[in-house]
C-alpha positions in Angstrom: -46.2 49.0 -86.8 -43.2 47.9 -88.9 -42.3 49.0 -92.4 -43.7 46.8 -95.2 -41.0 45.7 -97.7 -41.7 43.7 -100.9 -39.2 41.0 -101.6 -38.7 40.0 -105.3 -37.8 36.5 -106.5 -33.9 36.6 -106.9 -31.9 34.8 -109.6 -31.4 31.4 -107.8 -28.5 30.5 -110.0 -27.0 30.5 -113.5 -29.4 33.2 -115.0 -32.6 31.3 -114.4 -35.6 33.5 -115.4 -38.4 32.0 -113.4 -39.4 29.6 -110.6 -42.5 27.8 -109.4 -43.6 28.2 -105.8 -43.5 24.6 -104.6 -44.5 25.2 -100.9 -44.7 28.1 -98.5 -42.9 27.2 -95.2 -44.3 30.2 -93.3 -47.9 31.5 -93.5 -48.8 35.2 -93.5 -48.5 36.6 -90.0 -45.8 34.2 -89.0 -42.5 35.5 -87.6 -39.3 34.8 -89.5 -35.6 35.1 -88.6 -32.8 36.3 -90.9 -31.8 33.4 -93.2 -34.7 31.2 -92.1 -36.2 29.4 -95.1 -39.7 30.7 -95.8 -40.6 29.2 -99.2 -39.5 26.4 -101.5 -39.1 27.3 -105.2 -38.6 24.8 -108.0 -36.4 26.0 -110.8 -35.4 24.3 -114.0 -32.4 22.9 -112.2 -33.3 22.2 -108.6 -35.7 22.6 -105.7 -34.3 25.3 -103.4 -35.3 26.9 -100.2 -35.3 30.7 -100.2 -34.1 32.2 -96.9 -35.6 35.3 -95.4 -33.6 38.5 -95.9 -35.1 40.0 -92.8 -36.0 39.6 -89.1 -39.7 40.3 -88.9 -43.1 39.1 -90.0 -44.0 37.5 -93.3 -47.0 39.8 -94.0 -48.2 38.5 -97.4 -47.7 35.8 -100.1 -47.5 37.4 -103.5 -48.1 34.1 -105.3 -49.9 30.9 -104.5 -48.3 27.5 -104.3 -48.0 26.1 -107.8 -47.8 29.6 -109.4 -44.8 30.6 -111.6 -43.0 33.8 -110.7 -40.5 35.6 -112.9 -37.2 36.6 -111.5 -37.5 40.2 -110.2 -41.2 40.0 -109.6 -42.8 40.2 -106.1 -42.6 37.0 -104.1 -43.6 38.0 -100.6 -44.1 41.1 -98.4 -42.3 41.4 -95.0 -43.1 43.7 -92.1 -39.8 44.8 -90.5 -39.5 47.0 -87.4 -37.7 50.3 -87.9 -37.6 52.6 -90.9 -34.0 51.8 -91.8 -34.7 48.3 -93.0 -32.4 47.3 -95.9 -33.8 47.9 -99.4 -35.1 44.9 -101.3 -32.7 43.2 -103.7 -33.4 44.0 -107.4 -33.2 41.5 -110.2 -29.6 42.2 -111.2 -28.2 42.6 -107.7 -26.4 39.8 -105.8 -27.7 39.5 -102.3 -25.2 37.5 -100.2 -27.7 35.7 -98.0 -29.8 34.3 -100.8 -29.5 30.8 -102.2 -26.7 30.5 -104.8 -25.0 33.8 -103.9 -22.9 33.6 -100.7 -20.0 31.3 -100.1 -20.9 28.0 -98.6 -19.3 26.8 -95.4 -16.0 25.2 -96.1 -15.9 21.4 -96.3 -19.7 21.0 -96.6 -20.8 19.0 -99.5 -24.5 18.9 -98.6 -26.8 21.7 -97.6 -27.1 22.2 -93.9 -30.6 22.0 -92.7 -32.1 24.6 -90.3 -34.3 23.5 -87.4 -35.4 26.5 -85.4 -37.0 25.9 -82.0 -40.7 26.4 -81.8 -40.3 29.2 -79.3 -38.4 31.3 -81.8 -41.1 31.1 -84.5 -44.5 31.6 -82.9 -47.5 30.9 -85.1 -50.9 32.5 -85.5 -53.6 30.8 -83.3 -55.4 29.2 -86.3 -52.3 27.6 -87.7 -49.4 25.5 -86.5 -46.0 26.0 -88.1 -43.7 23.0 -88.2 -39.9 23.4 -88.3 -38.3 22.4 -91.7 -37.4 18.8 -91.6 -35.3 17.0 -94.2 -35.8 15.6 -96.7 -39.3 17.0 -97.1 -41.3 20.0 -95.8 -44.9 20.5 -95.1 -46.8 22.4 -97.8 -48.5 25.7 -97.0 -51.1 25.5 -94.3 -54.7 26.7 -94.6 -57.8 26.3 -92.4 -59.5 23.0 -93.3 -63.3 22.5 -93.2 -64.6 21.6 -89.8 -64.3 17.9 -88.9 -65.4 15.9 -85.9 -62.7 14.8 -83.5 -61.4 11.5 -84.7 -58.4 9.9 -83.1 -57.9 7.4 -85.9 -56.4 9.0 -89.0 -57.6 6.2 -91.3 -61.2 6.9 -90.5 -61.7 10.7 -91.1 -64.9 12.3 -90.1 -65.4 14.5 -93.2 -67.4 12.9 -96.0 -65.8 14.9 -98.8 -62.3 16.3 -99.5 -61.8 20.1 -99.0 -61.5 22.6 -101.8 -58.3 24.6 -102.4 -54.7 23.5 -102.7 -53.9 19.9 -101.6 -51.5 19.9 -98.7 -49.1 16.9 -98.5 -45.4 16.2 -97.9 -43.4 15.1 -100.9 -43.1 11.5 -99.7 -46.9 11.3 -99.5 -47.3 12.8 -102.9 -44.9 10.2 -104.3 -46.8 7.4 -102.6 -50.1 8.7 -104.1 -48.5 8.9 -107.5 -47.1 5.3 -107.3 -50.6 4.0 -106.1 -52.5 6.0 -108.7 -54.4 8.1 -106.1 -55.6 11.6 -106.9 -54.7 13.7 -103.9 -57.5 16.1 -104.6 -60.0 13.3 -103.9 -58.5 12.3 -100.6 -60.0 13.4 -97.3 -57.2 14.9 -95.1 -56.9 14.1 -91.5 -53.3 15.3 -90.8 -52.4 18.5 -89.0 -53.7 21.7 -90.5 -55.5 19.8 -93.2 -52.5 17.9 -94.6 -53.0 14.6 -96.4 -51.1 11.9 -94.5 -49.7 8.5 -95.6 -52.6 6.8 -93.8 -55.1 9.0 -95.7 -53.6 7.8 -99.1 -53.6 4.1 -98.0 -57.2 4.5 -96.8 -58.2 5.9 -100.2 -56.7 2.9 -101.9 -58.7 0.5 -99.6 -61.9 2.5 -99.9 -64.7 1.2 -102.2 -64.2 2.2 -105.8 -66.6 4.9 -107.2 -69.4 4.0 -109.6 -68.4 2.3 -112.8 -69.6 5.2 -115.1 -67.4 7.7 -113.3 -64.3 5.4 -113.5 -64.9 4.8 -117.2 -65.3 8.5 -117.8 -62.1 9.3 -116.0 -60.1 6.6 -117.8 -61.3 7.9 -121.2 -59.7 11.3 -120.6 -56.2 12.1 -121.8 -53.7 13.1 -119.2 -51.8 16.3 -119.8 -48.6 17.0 -117.9 -47.1 20.5 -118.0 -43.6 20.6 -119.3 -41.7 22.6 -116.8 -38.9 22.5 -114.2 -36.1 19.9 -114.5 -38.0 18.0 -117.2 -38.2 21.1 -119.5 -34.6 22.0 -119.1 -33.5 18.3 -119.7 -35.5 18.2 -122.9 -34.0 21.5 -124.1 -30.4 20.3 -123.3 -30.8 17.0 -125.0 -32.2 18.5 -128.2 -29.3 21.1 -128.2 -26.7 18.4 -127.6 -28.1 15.9 -130.1 -28.1 18.6 -132.9 -24.8 20.3 -131.9 -22.3 17.5 -131.1 -21.9 14.7 -133.7 -22.5 11.6 -131.6 -20.7 8.3 -132.1 -21.4 5.2 -129.9 -19.2 2.2 -129.5 -19.9 -1.0 -127.5 -17.9 -3.6 -125.6 -19.2 -6.8 -124.1 -16.9 -8.0 -121.4 -16.4 -10.5 -118.6 -16.8 -8.7 -115.3 -16.6 -11.7 -113.0 -13.5 -10.2 -111.4 -15.4 -6.9 -110.6 -18.3 -8.8 -109.0 -15.9 -10.8 -106.9 -14.1 -7.6 -105.8 -17.4 -6.0 -104.9 -18.1 -8.9 -102.5 -14.6 -8.7 -101.1 -14.6 -4.9 -100.5 -18.1 -5.1 -98.8 -16.5 -7.1 -96.1 -13.6 -4.8 -95.5 -13.6 -2.6 -92.4 -12.8 0.6 -94.2 -15.9 0.3 -96.3 -18.2 -0.4 -93.4 -19.9 3.0 -93.6 -20.2 3.3 -97.4 -22.2 1.5 -100.1 -20.0 -0.7 -102.3 -21.7 -1.4 -105.7 -20.5 -2.3 -109.2 -21.1 1.3 -110.1 -18.3 2.3 -107.8 -15.8 0.2 -109.8 -17.2 1.4 -113.1 -16.6 5.0 -111.9 -13.0 4.1 -110.8 -12.4 2.5 -114.2 -13.6 5.7 -116.0 -11.3 7.8 -113.9 -8.2 5.6 -114.4 -8.9 5.3 -118.2 -9.3 9.1 -118.4 -5.9 9.5 -116.8 -4.4 7.4 -119.6 -6.4 9.2 -122.3 -6.7 12.9 -121.2 -8.4 14.0 -124.5 -11.5 12.1 -123.3 -11.9 14.7 -120.6 -12.2 17.7 -122.9 -14.6 20.2 -124.2 -15.2 21.8 -127.6 -15.2 25.6 -127.3 -17.0 26.8 -130.4 -16.6 30.5 -129.6 -12.9 30.4 -129.1 -12.4 27.6 -131.7 -10.4 25.6 -129.2 -10.4 22.2 -127.6 -10.2 22.6 -123.8 -8.6 19.6 -122.1 -9.9 19.7 -118.5 -7.6 19.2 -115.5 -10.3 17.9 -113.2 -12.6 15.0 -113.9 -16.0 16.1 -112.7 -17.7 12.8 -112.9 -21.5 12.9 -113.6 -23.8 10.2 -112.3 -27.2 10.2 -114.1 -30.1 9.7 -111.7 -33.8 9.3 -112.5 -36.0 11.2 -110.0 -39.7 12.0 -109.8 -38.8 15.5 -111.1 -37.0 14.2 -114.1 -33.5 13.2 -115.1 -30.7 14.9 -113.2 -26.9 14.4 -113.7 -25.1 15.7 -110.6 -21.3 15.3 -110.6 -18.5 14.5 -108.2 -16.0 17.4 -108.4 -12.4 16.5 -109.0 -13.2 12.9 -108.7 -9.7 11.9 -109.8 -8.3 13.0 -106.5 -10.6 10.8 -104.3 -9.7 7.5 -102.8 -12.0 4.6 -103.4 -13.7 5.1 -100.0 -14.2 8.8 -100.7 -15.5 8.1 -104.1 -18.1 5.6 -102.7 -19.2 8.2 -100.2 -19.5 11.0 -102.8 -21.6 8.8 -105.2 -23.8 7.7 -102.3 -24.3 11.3 -101.2 -25.3 12.4 -104.7 -27.7 9.6 -105.1 -29.5 10.3 -101.7 -29.7 14.0 -102.5 -31.2 13.3 -105.9 -33.8 10.9 -104.6 -34.8 13.5 -102.0 -35.2 16.1 -104.7 -32.5 18.3 -103.1 -29.9 18.4 -105.9 -28.5 21.9 -106.1 -27.7 23.8 -109.3 -24.0 23.8 -108.2 -24.0 20.0 -108.1 -25.1 19.8 -111.7 -22.7 22.4 -113.1 -19.3 21.7 -114.7 -19.5 18.0 -115.5 -16.9 16.6 -117.9 -17.6 12.9 -118.2 -20.8 11.1 -117.1 -22.0 7.5 -116.4 -25.6 6.3 -117.0 -26.3 3.0 -115.1 -29.2 1.4 -117.1 -28.3 -2.0 -115.7 -30.4 -1.3 -112.5 -33.5 -1.4 -114.8 -32.5 -4.8 -116.3 -31.4 -3.1 -119.6 -28.3 -4.4 -121.5 -27.0 -1.2 -123.0 -28.1 2.0 -124.9 -26.9 4.9 -126.9 -26.8 7.8 -124.4 -26.9 11.5 -125.4 -24.1 13.6 -124.2 -24.9 16.1 -121.4 -24.2 19.6 -122.9 -20.6 20.6 -122.7 -19.3 17.1 -122.1 -17.3 15.0 -124.5 -18.2 11.4 -123.4 -20.8 9.4 -121.5 -20.5 5.8 -120.6 -23.6 3.5 -120.3 -23.3 0.6 -117.9 -25.7 -2.3 -118.7 -27.0 -5.2 -116.6 -24.6 -7.9 -115.4 -25.9 -11.3 -116.3 -24.5 -14.9 -115.9 -23.7 -16.1 -119.5 -21.6 -18.8 -121.2 -18.2 -17.4 -121.9 -14.8 -18.7 -123.1 -12.6 -18.4 -120.1 -9.0 -19.8 -120.1 -9.8 -21.9 -123.2 -13.0 -23.5 -121.8 -16.7 -22.6 -121.8 -17.8 -21.4 -118.3 -20.6 -19.4 -116.8 -19.3 -15.9 -116.2 -20.7 -12.6 -115.2 -21.0 -10.5 -118.4 -22.1 -7.0 -119.2 -22.2 -4.7 -122.2 -20.7 -1.2 -122.0 -21.5 1.6 -124.4 -19.6 4.9 -124.9 -21.1 7.9 -126.7 -18.6 10.7 -127.6 -18.3 13.9 -129.4 -16.7 13.0 -132.8 -15.4 16.5 -133.3 -12.6 16.0 -130.7 -12.7 12.2 -130.1 -12.0 9.9 -133.0 -12.9 6.3 -133.2 -9.5 5.1 -132.2 -9.4 7.2 -129.0 -13.0 6.3 -128.1 -12.3 2.6 -128.6 -9.0 2.6 -126.6 -10.7 4.3 -123.7 -13.6 1.9 -123.7 -11.2 -1.1 -123.9 -9.3 0.2 -120.9 -12.5 0.5 -118.9 -13.4 -3.1 -119.8 -9.9 -4.3 -118.9 -10.2 -2.8 -115.5 -13.6 -4.3 -114.8 -12.3 -7.7 -115.9 -9.3 -7.6 -113.5 -9.8 -4.7 -111.1 -7.3 -5.8 -108.5 -4.4 -6.2 -111.0 -5.1 -3.1 -113.0 -5.7 -1.0 -109.9 -2.1 -1.8 -108.8 -0.7 -1.4 -112.3 -2.4 1.9 -113.1 -2.0 3.7 -109.8 
């Protein structure tokens, strides 16, 4: 019989005080290896996997999926062989093998996924543990109500959904949300009682419930808890709006040259493995304009009463995700080639869509870009991310009549908007910076050679 050790929720990064248990990756009684992820915890900044601090058995869950746990409070109990097991990390201690503490492997920009062989992680007879598979993981298992054997997932034998927590992978949850399906009303036919994609699609195709029930459900107000990324974003936006005096300037410009260059670069061999989009050239334009106007890449230090002009441009790319708005940034983006910049932006976008953006990816931004054009919106007045001095909004590119070389012609036109902190950036500097961004987008080939 091993020694039982209680493991408390650690500080997962930047002084966070709590986290929500998103999914248990190992059930009670399951064996775990050192550094094997055993639970997913959603914080105000990211969804992170917590690795096991021991080799042994996960004896008990101290919180159910969906519960909020304070940092330093019990998260799980482990059973470890031997009496000399290392003591559990307390709230203020930094344990090297926990998420956010140890040094990452050099050269790795994205989190390495673990996939342990089934033979190394035996499961209890009544449950089957699946290895962690990116970009989603299976939610905690439980014993479903008895069902008749049915080889076709779309025709489940049970006549009613089970009680208890709903088990479904994140992609299935997103599908259900997009289709307006309540997962609690879906009969699961997947392994260990999980709701599969086929179950959700079958629920959509199933006959609708009686009209009175539908009317009653439609009449109820929906209440969505404010937590996680959405809560932190709201707090930051309020703090920014009432701390930094915002000024926004606009520029409508002809970007036909940029759109032609996008087509040209897509056909180049060196860009075969990366995604070439107008956003890539907007990002390059911001970096080159920031080189010409360093004060744009600055921060107002209220405590020290200083303006800090940053050396590196950590370029933020705003991304809308199911968990809320996140703004991960490309570190030292000014040092990257166009190919490297395209790869970095694509990597940030994929990670954000998968809900795997880490706290480190969102820290230290200096200038950001918000691409509202993908939604068909012309422009906007963006709010500065806290600590940043400027954010550029990139609107939709539309064919419009334009005076070109003295004649009216149909050209590709967009509207740029720049919000900046008026404490350290005056109207002249903000306008010059925006004009340079527009000049690059109008003639990217010429200005790229002239400015580099």
